[in-house]
């Protein structure tokens, strides 16, 4: 039994919505989008590499600072920094001193910036790759429906 609130397939509004849905890409189109995505991702990563390096270096430095203050091995401090910065927080290493806790807060903020920056570059790369595929002159790319 059909839902009376659900528009039927003969409903003009439903047909307009289906006409506006993008057509799926062929295998060749998906391959071009993947290739373009990685090309744009590499280009974007090269642009932000100085910022990524600075944030990564800051996280390592803060991790070493925490390790020194807590009496941990330095590799444990770096591990703590990345686990904390990526907001995983296993809880196997816990800072107890005030300076370590302040550094852990700074590590958390640095990790959020690092993650956000990588996500932004990835989203931009995907948008650029899809836009490039949409504007391809061949018949493989999905075409926008004509405006009525």
Short mmCIF file of C-alpha atoms in Angstrom, two decimals:
data_model
loop_
_atom_site.label_atom_id
_atom_site.label_comp_id
_atom_site.label_asym_id
_atom_site.label_seq_id
_atom_site.Cartn_x
_atom_site.Cartn_y
_atom_site.Cartn_z
CA UNK A 1 0.00 0.00 0.00
CA UNK A 2 1.43 3.37 -0.94
CA UNK A 3 1.83 6.28 1.42
CA UNK A 4 -0.75 9.03 0.64
CA UNK A 5 1.83 11.70 1.59
CA UNK A 6 4.42 10.33 -0.84
CA UNK A 7 4.13 11.83 -4.33
CA UNK A 8 3.47 9.18 -6.98
CA UNK A 9 5.71 8.62 -9.98
CA UNK A 10 3.06 10.29 -12.16
CA UNK A 11 3.22 13.41 -9.99
CA UNK A 12 4.71 16.34 -12.02
CA UNK A 13 6.72 17.52 -9.02
CA UNK A 14 8.35 14.08 -8.69
CA UNK A 15 9.17 13.97 -12.42
CA UNK A 16 10.83 17.41 -12.19
CA UNK A 17 12.95 16.23 -9.26
CA UNK A 18 14.03 13.12 -11.17
CA UNK A 19 14.94 15.19 -14.22
CA UNK A 20 17.19 17.38 -12.08
CA UNK A 21 19.08 14.45 -10.54
CA UNK A 22 22.60 14.17 -11.98
CA UNK A 23 23.28 11.20 -14.22
CA UNK A 24 25.83 8.73 -12.88
CA UNK A 25 29.27 8.84 -14.43
CA UNK A 26 30.64 6.05 -16.55
CA UNK A 27 33.69 4.11 -15.39
CA UNK A 28 35.91 6.36 -17.54
CA UNK A 29 34.33 9.44 -15.97
CA UNK A 30 34.89 8.13 -12.44
CA UNK A 31 38.51 7.36 -13.31
CA UNK A 32 39.02 10.92 -14.61
CA UNK A 33 37.47 12.35 -11.43
CA UNK A 34 39.77 10.21 -9.24
CA UNK A 35 42.82 11.25 -11.24
CA UNK A 36 41.82 14.92 -11.13
CA UNK A 37 41.07 14.68 -7.40
CA UNK A 38 44.56 13.41 -6.59
CA UNK A 39 46.13 16.01 -8.90
CA UNK A 40 44.22 18.84 -7.15
CA UNK A 41 44.95 17.31 -3.72
CA UNK A 42 48.68 17.22 -4.45
CA UNK A 43 48.59 20.80 -5.75
CA UNK A 44 46.68 22.01 -2.68
CA UNK A 45 48.97 20.14 -0.30
CA UNK A 46 52.01 21.76 -1.91
CA UNK A 47 50.44 25.18 -1.36
CA UNK A 48 49.78 24.59 2.35
CA UNK A 49 52.94 22.56 3.01
CA UNK A 50 54.62 25.35 5.02
CA UNK A 51 51.59 25.59 7.30
CA UNK A 52 51.31 21.80 7.61
CA UNK A 53 55.01 21.56 8.45
CA UNK A 54 54.72 24.29 11.06
CA UNK A 55 51.71 22.69 12.74
CA UNK A 56 53.31 19.22 12.64
CA UNK A 57 56.55 20.60 14.08
CA UNK A 58 54.61 22.40 16.80
CA UNK A 59 52.81 19.17 17.72
CA UNK A 60 56.10 17.25 17.92
CA UNK A 61 57.70 20.04 20.00
CA UNK A 62 54.77 20.16 22.40
CA UNK A 63 54.83 16.36 22.68
CA UNK A 64 58.52 16.42 23.57
CA UNK A 65 57.80 19.17 26.10
CA UNK A 66 55.11 17.02 27.74
CA UNK A 67 57.41 13.99 27.72
CA UNK A 68 60.20 15.98 29.38
CA UNK A 69 57.88 17.42 32.04
CA UNK A 70 56.27 14.05 32.78
CA UNK A 71 59.47 11.97 32.64
CA UNK A 72 58.28 9.91 29.66
CA UNK A 73 60.36 8.70 26.74
CA UNK A 74 60.39 11.26 23.94
CA UNK A 75 58.72 8.86 21.51
CA UNK A 76 55.87 8.50 24.02
CA UNK A 77 55.52 12.27 24.07
CA UNK A 78 55.27 12.43 20.28
CA UNK A 79 52.78 9.54 20.35
CA UNK A 80 50.76 11.40 23.01
CA UNK A 81 50.80 14.57 20.91
CA UNK A 82 49.39 12.92 17.80
CA UNK A 83 46.85 10.79 19.66
CA UNK A 84 45.67 13.90 21.49
CA UNK A 85 45.87 16.18 18.46
CA UNK A 86 43.82 13.83 16.33
CA UNK A 87 41.28 13.74 19.20
CA UNK A 88 41.60 9.99 19.63
CA UNK A 89 42.77 10.14 23.25
CA UNK A 90 43.31 6.51 24.26
CA UNK A 91 44.05 7.49 27.86
CA UNK A 92 47.14 5.32 28.18
CA UNK A 93 49.31 8.39 28.79
CA UNK A 94 47.86 11.10 31.02
CA UNK A 95 49.63 14.37 31.84
CA UNK A 96 49.60 15.20 35.56
CA UNK A 97 51.64 18.42 35.79
CA UNK A 98 50.18 21.86 35.06
CA UNK A 99 52.63 22.65 32.24
CA UNK A 100 51.85 19.29 30.61
CA UNK A 101 48.12 19.89 30.79
CA UNK A 102 48.47 23.34 29.24
CA UNK A 103 50.62 21.83 26.49
CA UNK A 104 47.96 19.12 25.97
CA UNK A 105 45.34 21.83 25.39
CA UNK A 106 47.65 23.50 22.85
CA UNK A 107 48.20 20.11 21.20
CA UNK A 108 44.44 19.66 20.92
CA UNK A 109 43.96 23.04 19.24
CA UNK A 110 46.89 22.40 16.91
CA UNK A 111 45.44 19.02 15.94
CA UNK A 112 42.05 20.57 15.18
CA UNK A 113 43.73 23.14 12.93
CA UNK A 114 45.75 20.44 11.18
CA UNK A 115 42.70 18.22 10.62
CA UNK A 116 40.56 21.13 9.44
CA UNK A 117 43.20 22.28 7.00
CA UNK A 118 43.58 18.81 5.48
CA UNK A 119 39.80 18.41 5.25
CA UNK A 120 39.45 21.80 3.54
CA UNK A 121 42.09 20.95 0.94
CA UNK A 122 40.44 17.56 0.31
CA UNK A 123 36.99 19.10 -0.14
CA UNK A 124 38.37 21.74 -2.49
CA UNK A 125 40.15 19.06 -4.53
CA UNK A 126 36.97 17.02 -4.84
CA UNK A 127 34.88 20.05 -5.83
CA UNK A 128 37.46 21.04 -8.45
CA UNK A 129 37.63 17.51 -9.89
CA UNK A 130 33.84 17.23 -10.17
CA UNK A 131 33.54 20.71 -11.68
CA UNK A 132 36.22 19.82 -14.23
CA UNK A 133 34.34 16.66 -15.20
CA UNK A 134 31.04 18.52 -15.51
CA UNK A 135 32.54 20.97 -17.98
CA UNK A 136 34.09 18.30 -20.24
CA UNK A 137 32.92 18.78 -23.80
CA UNK A 138 32.50 15.05 -24.49
CA UNK A 139 29.21 13.29 -24.01
CA UNK A 140 30.38 11.27 -20.99
CA UNK A 141 29.97 14.07 -18.47
CA UNK A 142 26.57 14.58 -16.86
CA UNK A 143 24.73 17.51 -18.36
CA UNK A 144 22.63 19.98 -16.43
CA UNK A 145 18.95 19.89 -17.35
CA UNK A 146 17.80 22.87 -19.43
CA UNK A 147 16.02 25.63 -17.56
CA UNK A 148 12.32 25.86 -18.40
#
